[in-house]
């Protein structure tokens, strides 16, 4: 498993990058109304291309197919598992030979109602007793999202109970403005 993270959202030539990606991804990127969304979509794809080139020697633009819940996989390469995520500060891509999920989120204030809707009692206590409750909330949230993205079902599971350290390995990185978590199955 390998992770690529980039904060270079505003430094690349968007018009040139749009010409270098698949028509499928270009269409997806251009559906975003604002330039930031387009840039995040393109950068995530560029990280995937970089990862595929470095890890597998694949140089052609990947084409996505999707499972019934919308989780993408690469056409012609069922052995390659990947996941993409972005927030306003960064984009993350993870590639593995096993199912994998990643979520990246900006650290921001949270609403107490969201905490009670998404966190179980133990997690709520952890958040409330923390010196930096916002970071703890985002860490737990990225763990939940990464798990759901690994499973590939979206938020159809009980969000309060989805973190399972007996079944999944979580790697969380705090970059001060954002946090990302990678989730992979324990083997």
PDB file of C-alpha atoms in Angstrom:
ATOM      1  CA  UNK A   1       0.000   0.000   0.000  1.00  0.00           C
ATOM      2  CA  UNK A   2       1.251   3.469  -0.887  1.00  0.00           C
ATOM      3  CA  UNK A   3      -0.183   6.932  -0.253  1.00  0.00           C
ATOM      4  CA  UNK A   4       0.272  10.125  -2.256  1.00  0.00           C
ATOM      5  CA  UNK A   5      -0.812  13.472  -0.808  1.00  0.00           C
ATOM      6  CA  UNK A   6      -0.574  16.866  -2.490  1.00  0.00           C
ATOM      7  CA  UNK A   7      -1.347  20.404  -1.404  1.00  0.00           C
ATOM      8  CA  UNK A   8      -0.481  21.768  -4.868  1.00  0.00           C
ATOM      9  CA  UNK A   9      -4.053  22.613  -5.757  1.00  0.00           C
ATOM     10  CA  UNK A  10      -3.367  26.048  -7.231  1.00  0.00           C
ATOM     11  CA  UNK A  11       0.110  25.570  -8.742  1.00  0.00           C
ATOM     12  CA  UNK A  12      -0.573  23.486 -11.866  1.00  0.00           C
ATOM     13  CA  UNK A  13      -1.905  24.640 -15.234  1.00  0.00           C
ATOM     14  CA  UNK A  14      -5.528  23.481 -15.153  1.00  0.00           C
ATOM     15  CA  UNK A  15      -6.121  23.857 -18.902  1.00  0.00           C
ATOM     16  CA  UNK A  16      -3.047  21.773 -19.744  1.00  0.00           C
ATOM     17  CA  UNK A  17      -3.912  19.177 -17.093  1.00  0.00           C
ATOM     18  CA  UNK A  18      -7.453  18.788 -18.454  1.00  0.00           C
ATOM     19  CA  UNK A  19      -5.949  17.816 -21.825  1.00  0.00           C
ATOM     20  CA  UNK A  20      -3.758  15.130 -20.213  1.00  0.00           C
ATOM     21  CA  UNK A  21      -6.506  13.197 -18.435  1.00  0.00           C
ATOM     22  CA  UNK A  22      -9.118  10.790 -19.742  1.00  0.00           C
ATOM     23  CA  UNK A  23     -12.228  12.234 -21.390  1.00  0.00           C
ATOM     24  CA  UNK A  24     -14.239  10.468 -18.670  1.00  0.00           C
ATOM     25  CA  UNK A  25     -12.399  12.283 -15.860  1.00  0.00           C
ATOM     26  CA  UNK A  26     -12.349  15.590 -17.789  1.00  0.00           C
ATOM     27  CA  UNK A  27     -16.142  15.445 -18.065  1.00  0.00           C
ATOM     28  CA  UNK A  28     -16.390  14.691 -14.362  1.00  0.00           C
ATOM     29  CA  UNK A  29     -14.053  17.578 -13.458  1.00  0.00           C
ATOM     30  CA  UNK A  30     -15.906  20.066 -15.626  1.00  0.00           C
ATOM     31  CA  UNK A  31     -19.190  19.262 -13.870  1.00  0.00           C
ATOM     32  CA  UNK A  32     -17.845  21.208 -10.896  1.00  0.00           C
ATOM     33  CA  UNK A  33     -19.176  24.760 -11.013  1.00  0.00           C
ATOM     34  CA  UNK A  34     -16.164  26.326  -9.337  1.00  0.00           C
ATOM     35  CA  UNK A  35     -12.508  26.107 -10.323  1.00  0.00           C
ATOM     36  CA  UNK A  36     -11.462  24.721  -6.935  1.00  0.00           C
ATOM     37  CA  UNK A  37     -13.657  21.634  -7.412  1.00  0.00           C
ATOM     38  CA  UNK A  38     -12.285  21.139 -10.904  1.00  0.00           C
ATOM     39  CA  UNK A  39      -8.715  21.422  -9.627  1.00  0.00           C
ATOM     40  CA  UNK A  40      -9.315  18.951  -6.781  1.00  0.00           C
ATOM     41  CA  UNK A  41     -10.866  16.419  -9.180  1.00  0.00           C
ATOM     42  CA  UNK A  42      -8.001  16.766 -11.675  1.00  0.00           C
ATOM     43  CA  UNK A  43      -5.294  16.656  -8.994  1.00  0.00           C
ATOM     44  CA  UNK A  44      -6.757  13.478  -7.470  1.00  0.00           C
ATOM     45  CA  UNK A  45      -6.655  11.831 -10.897  1.00  0.00           C
ATOM     46  CA  UNK A  46      -3.091  13.062 -11.482  1.00  0.00           C
ATOM     47  CA  UNK A  47      -2.012  11.511  -8.167  1.00  0.00           C
ATOM     48  CA  UNK A  48      -3.658   8.238  -9.210  1.00  0.00           C
ATOM     49  CA  UNK A  49      -1.809   8.345 -12.545  1.00  0.00           C
ATOM     50  CA  UNK A  50       1.472   9.005 -10.715  1.00  0.00           C
ATOM     51  CA  UNK A  51       0.804   6.113  -8.358  1.00  0.00           C
ATOM     52  CA  UNK A  52      -0.116   3.701 -11.134  1.00  0.00           C
ATOM     53  CA  UNK A  53       3.033   4.656 -13.051  1.00  0.00           C
ATOM     54  CA  UNK A  54       5.300   4.299  -9.992  1.00  0.00           C
ATOM     55  CA  UNK A  55       3.734   1.151  -8.529  1.00  0.00           C
ATOM     56  CA  UNK A  56       2.664  -0.761 -11.642  1.00  0.00           C
ATOM     57  CA  UNK A  57       4.338   0.866 -14.647  1.00  0.00           C
ATOM     58  CA  UNK A  58       0.919   1.802 -16.059  1.00  0.00           C
ATOM     59  CA  UNK A  59       1.196   4.912 -18.211  1.00  0.00           C
ATOM     60  CA  UNK A  60      -2.193   5.098 -19.935  1.00  0.00           C
ATOM     61  CA  UNK A  61      -5.049   7.082 -18.440  1.00  0.00           C
ATOM     62  CA  UNK A  62      -7.140   4.844 -16.208  1.00  0.00           C
ATOM     63  CA  UNK A  63     -10.813   4.446 -17.061  1.00  0.00           C
ATOM     64  CA  UNK A  64     -13.169   3.949 -14.148  1.00  0.00           C
ATOM     65  CA  UNK A  65     -15.983   1.499 -13.730  1.00  0.00           C
ATOM     66  CA  UNK A  66     -18.196   1.652 -10.659  1.00  0.00           C
ATOM     67  CA  UNK A  67     -19.793  -0.839  -8.297  1.00  0.00           C
ATOM     68  CA  UNK A  68     -23.487  -0.633  -7.415  1.00  0.00           C
ATOM     69  CA  UNK A  69     -22.721   1.909  -4.665  1.00  0.00           C
ATOM     70  CA  UNK A  70     -20.555   4.126  -6.869  1.00  0.00           C
ATOM     71  CA  UNK A  71     -17.120   2.977  -5.687  1.00  0.00           C
ATOM     72  CA  UNK A  72     -14.728   3.267  -8.631  1.00  0.00           C
ATOM     73  CA  UNK A  73     -12.336   0.619  -9.860  1.00  0.00           C
ATOM     74  CA  UNK A  74      -9.949   0.631 -12.804  1.00  0.00           C
ATOM     75  CA  UNK A  75     -11.188  -1.008 -15.984  1.00  0.00           C
ATOM     76  CA  UNK A  76      -9.041  -4.003 -16.843  1.00  0.00           C
ATOM     77  CA  UNK A  77      -7.185  -3.997 -13.513  1.00  0.00           C
ATOM     78  CA  UNK A  78      -9.314  -5.712 -10.852  1.00  0.00           C
ATOM     79  CA  UNK A  79      -6.110  -6.509  -8.923  1.00  0.00           C
ATOM     80  CA  UNK A  80      -5.445  -2.805  -8.239  1.00  0.00           C
ATOM     81  CA  UNK A  81      -7.406  -1.162  -5.435  1.00  0.00           C
ATOM     82  CA  UNK A  82      -7.383   2.602  -4.977  1.00  0.00           C
ATOM     83  CA  UNK A  83      -9.224   5.395  -3.272  1.00  0.00           C
ATOM     84  CA  UNK A  84      -9.219   9.177  -3.660  1.00  0.00           C
ATOM     85  CA  UNK A  85     -10.232  11.978  -1.324  1.00  0.00           C
ATOM     86  CA  UNK A  86      -9.897  15.741  -1.169  1.00  0.00           C
ATOM     87  CA  UNK A  87     -10.649  18.735   0.979  1.00  0.00           C
ATOM     88  CA  UNK A  88      -9.905  22.407   0.370  1.00  0.00           C
ATOM     89  CA  UNK A  89      -6.287  22.028   1.535  1.00  0.00           C
ATOM     90  CA  UNK A  90      -5.171  18.708   0.078  1.00  0.00           C
ATOM     91  CA  UNK A  91      -5.799  15.689  -2.114  1.00  0.00           C
ATOM     92  CA  UNK A  92      -5.001  12.103  -1.114  1.00  0.00           C
ATOM     93  CA  UNK A  93      -4.654   8.948  -3.194  1.00  0.00           C
ATOM     94  CA  UNK A  94      -3.989   5.454  -1.889  1.00  0.00           C
ATOM     95  CA  UNK A  95      -3.206   2.401  -4.034  1.00  0.00           C
ATOM     96  CA  UNK A  96      -2.966  -1.179  -2.818  1.00  0.00           C
ATOM     97  CA  UNK A  97      -3.297  -4.789  -3.890  1.00  0.00           C
ATOM     98  CA  UNK A  98      -6.048  -5.118  -1.215  1.00  0.00           C
ATOM     99  CA  UNK A  99      -9.247  -3.105  -0.653  1.00  0.00           C
ATOM    100  CA  UNK A 100      -8.379   0.292   0.809  1.00  0.00           C
ATOM    101  CA  UNK A 101     -10.052   3.559   1.784  1.00  0.00           C
ATOM    102  CA  UNK A 102      -8.808   7.082   2.429  1.00  0.00           C
ATOM    103  CA  UNK A 103     -10.424  10.253   3.689  1.00  0.00           C
ATOM    104  CA  UNK A 104      -8.911  13.710   4.070  1.00  0.00           C
ATOM    105  CA  UNK A 105     -10.720  16.509   5.898  1.00  0.00           C
ATOM    106  CA  UNK A 106      -9.942  20.089   6.823  1.00  0.00           C
ATOM    107  CA  UNK A 107      -9.762  20.761  10.540  1.00  0.00           C
ATOM    108  CA  UNK A 108     -12.660  23.047  11.326  1.00  0.00           C
ATOM    109  CA  UNK A 109     -15.159  23.710  14.038  1.00  0.00           C
ATOM    110  CA  UNK A 110     -17.804  21.066  14.367  1.00  0.00           C
ATOM    111  CA  UNK A 111     -21.422  21.159  15.381  1.00  0.00           C
ATOM    112  CA  UNK A 112     -22.343  19.331  18.558  1.00  0.00           C
ATOM    113  CA  UNK A 113     -25.428  17.925  16.832  1.00  0.00           C
ATOM    114  CA  UNK A 114     -23.151  16.310  14.219  1.00  0.00           C
ATOM    115  CA  UNK A 115     -21.015  14.765  16.965  1.00  0.00           C
ATOM    116  CA  UNK A 116     -24.060  13.184  18.578  1.00  0.00           C
ATOM    117  CA  UNK A 117     -25.393  11.981  15.222  1.00  0.00           C
ATOM    118  CA  UNK A 118     -22.122  10.395  14.043  1.00  0.00           C
ATOM    119  CA  UNK A 119     -20.194   9.355  17.158  1.00  0.00           C
ATOM    120  CA  UNK A 120     -20.829   6.667  19.757  1.00  0.00           C
ATOM    121  CA  UNK A 121     -20.701   7.375  23.500  1.00  0.00           C
ATOM    122  CA  UNK A 122     -17.021   6.427  23.848  1.00  0.00           C
ATOM    123  CA  UNK A 123     -16.039   8.662  20.913  1.00  0.00           C
ATOM    124  CA  UNK A 124     -18.087  11.543  22.310  1.00  0.00           C
ATOM    125  CA  UNK A 125     -16.257  11.247  25.635  1.00  0.00           C
ATOM    126  CA  UNK A 126     -12.916  11.204  23.785  1.00  0.00           C
ATOM    127  CA  UNK A 127     -13.833  14.362  21.850  1.00  0.00           C
ATOM    128  CA  UNK A 128     -15.214  16.210  24.861  1.00  0.00           C
ATOM    129  CA  UNK A 129     -12.186  15.445  27.049  1.00  0.00           C
ATOM    130  CA  UNK A 130      -9.588  16.355  24.400  1.00  0.00           C
ATOM    131  CA  UNK A 131      -7.403  19.448  24.511  1.00  0.00           C
ATOM    132  CA  UNK A 132      -8.287  19.952  20.818  1.00  0.00           C
ATOM    133  CA  UNK A 133     -11.802  18.535  20.316  1.00  0.00           C
ATOM    134  CA  UNK A 134     -11.995  19.631  16.655  1.00  0.00           C
ATOM    135  CA  UNK A 135      -8.911  17.598  15.699  1.00  0.00           C
ATOM    136  CA  UNK A 136     -10.151  14.535  17.568  1.00  0.00           C
ATOM    137  CA  UNK A 137     -13.534  14.808  15.857  1.00  0.00           C
ATOM    138  CA  UNK A 138     -11.888  15.089  12.412  1.00  0.00           C
ATOM    139  CA  UNK A 139      -9.564  12.152  13.163  1.00  0.00           C
ATOM    140  CA  UNK A 140     -12.516   9.952  14.116  1.00  0.00           C
ATOM    141  CA  UNK A 141     -14.558  11.217  11.171  1.00  0.00           C
ATOM    142  CA  UNK A 142     -11.757  10.383   8.692  1.00  0.00           C
ATOM    143  CA  UNK A 143     -11.476   6.913  10.228  1.00  0.00           C
ATOM    144  CA  UNK A 144     -15.199   6.365   9.690  1.00  0.00           C
ATOM    145  CA  UNK A 145     -15.202   7.719   6.132  1.00  0.00           C
ATOM    146  CA  UNK A 146     -12.082   5.739   5.164  1.00  0.00           C
ATOM    147  CA  UNK A 147     -13.720   2.573   6.490  1.00  0.00           C
ATOM    148  CA  UNK A 148     -16.900   3.194   4.535  1.00  0.00           C
ATOM    149  CA  UNK A 149     -14.880   3.936   1.414  1.00  0.00           C
ATOM    150  CA  UNK A 150     -12.923   0.683   1.853  1.00  0.00           C
ATOM    151  CA  UNK A 151     -16.172  -1.267   2.260  1.00  0.00           C
ATOM    152  CA  UNK A 152     -17.538   0.554  -0.791  1.00  0.00           C
ATOM    153  CA  UNK A 153     -21.108   0.925   0.441  1.00  0.00           C
ATOM    154  CA  UNK A 154     -21.201   4.635   1.211  1.00  0.00           C
ATOM    155  CA  UNK A 155     -22.907   5.834   4.346  1.00  0.00           C
ATOM    156  CA  UNK A 156     -25.358   2.947   4.467  1.00  0.00           C
ATOM    157  CA  UNK A 157     -23.790   1.359   7.528  1.00  0.00           C
ATOM    158  CA  UNK A 158     -24.291   2.611  11.068  1.00  0.00           C
ATOM    159  CA  UNK A 159     -21.817   5.488  11.164  1.00  0.00           C
ATOM    160  CA  UNK A 160     -21.533   5.252  14.959  1.00  0.00           C
ATOM    161  CA  UNK A 161     -20.153   1.691  14.915  1.00  0.00           C
ATOM    162  CA  UNK A 162     -18.146   1.535  11.700  1.00  0.00           C
ATOM    163  CA  UNK A 163     -14.662   1.906  13.262  1.00  0.00           C
ATOM    164  CA  UNK A 164     -13.409  -1.613  13.978  1.00  0.00           C
ATOM    165  CA  UNK A 165      -9.770  -1.916  15.051  1.00  0.00           C
ATOM    166  CA  UNK A 166     -10.099  -5.702  15.281  1.00  0.00           C
ATOM    167  CA  UNK A 167     -10.846  -5.881  11.547  1.00  0.00           C
ATOM    168  CA  UNK A 168      -9.141  -2.797  10.084  1.00  0.00           C
ATOM    169  CA  UNK A 169      -5.796  -1.039  10.376  1.00  0.00           C
ATOM    170  CA  UNK A 170      -5.986   2.761  10.545  1.00  0.00           C
ATOM    171  CA  UNK A 171      -3.125   5.089   9.698  1.00  0.00           C
ATOM    172  CA  UNK A 172      -3.902   8.710  10.530  1.00  0.00           C
ATOM    173  CA  UNK A 173      -1.709  11.694   9.704  1.00  0.00           C
ATOM    174  CA  UNK A 174      -2.328  15.151  11.196  1.00  0.00           C
ATOM    175  CA  UNK A 175      -0.954  17.933   9.009  1.00  0.00           C
ATOM    176  CA  UNK A 176      -2.312  20.711  11.313  1.00  0.00           C
ATOM    177  CA  UNK A 177      -4.693  22.204   8.708  1.00  0.00           C
ATOM    178  CA  UNK A 178      -6.066  18.813   7.665  1.00  0.00           C
ATOM    179  CA  UNK A 179      -6.061  15.175   8.721  1.00  0.00           C
ATOM    180  CA  UNK A 180      -6.134  12.074   6.565  1.00  0.00           C
ATOM    181  CA  UNK A 181      -6.715   8.457   7.459  1.00  0.00           C
ATOM    182  CA  UNK A 182      -6.027   5.338   5.429  1.00  0.00           C
ATOM    183  CA  UNK A 183      -8.019   2.214   6.269  1.00  0.00           C
ATOM    184  CA  UNK A 184      -6.983  -1.272   5.191  1.00  0.00           C
ATOM    185  CA  UNK A 185      -8.142  -4.716   6.189  1.00  0.00           C
ATOM    186  CA  UNK A 186      -6.055  -6.612   8.698  1.00  0.00           C
ATOM    187  CA  UNK A 187      -4.700  -9.757   7.097  1.00  0.00           C
TER     188      UNK A 187
END
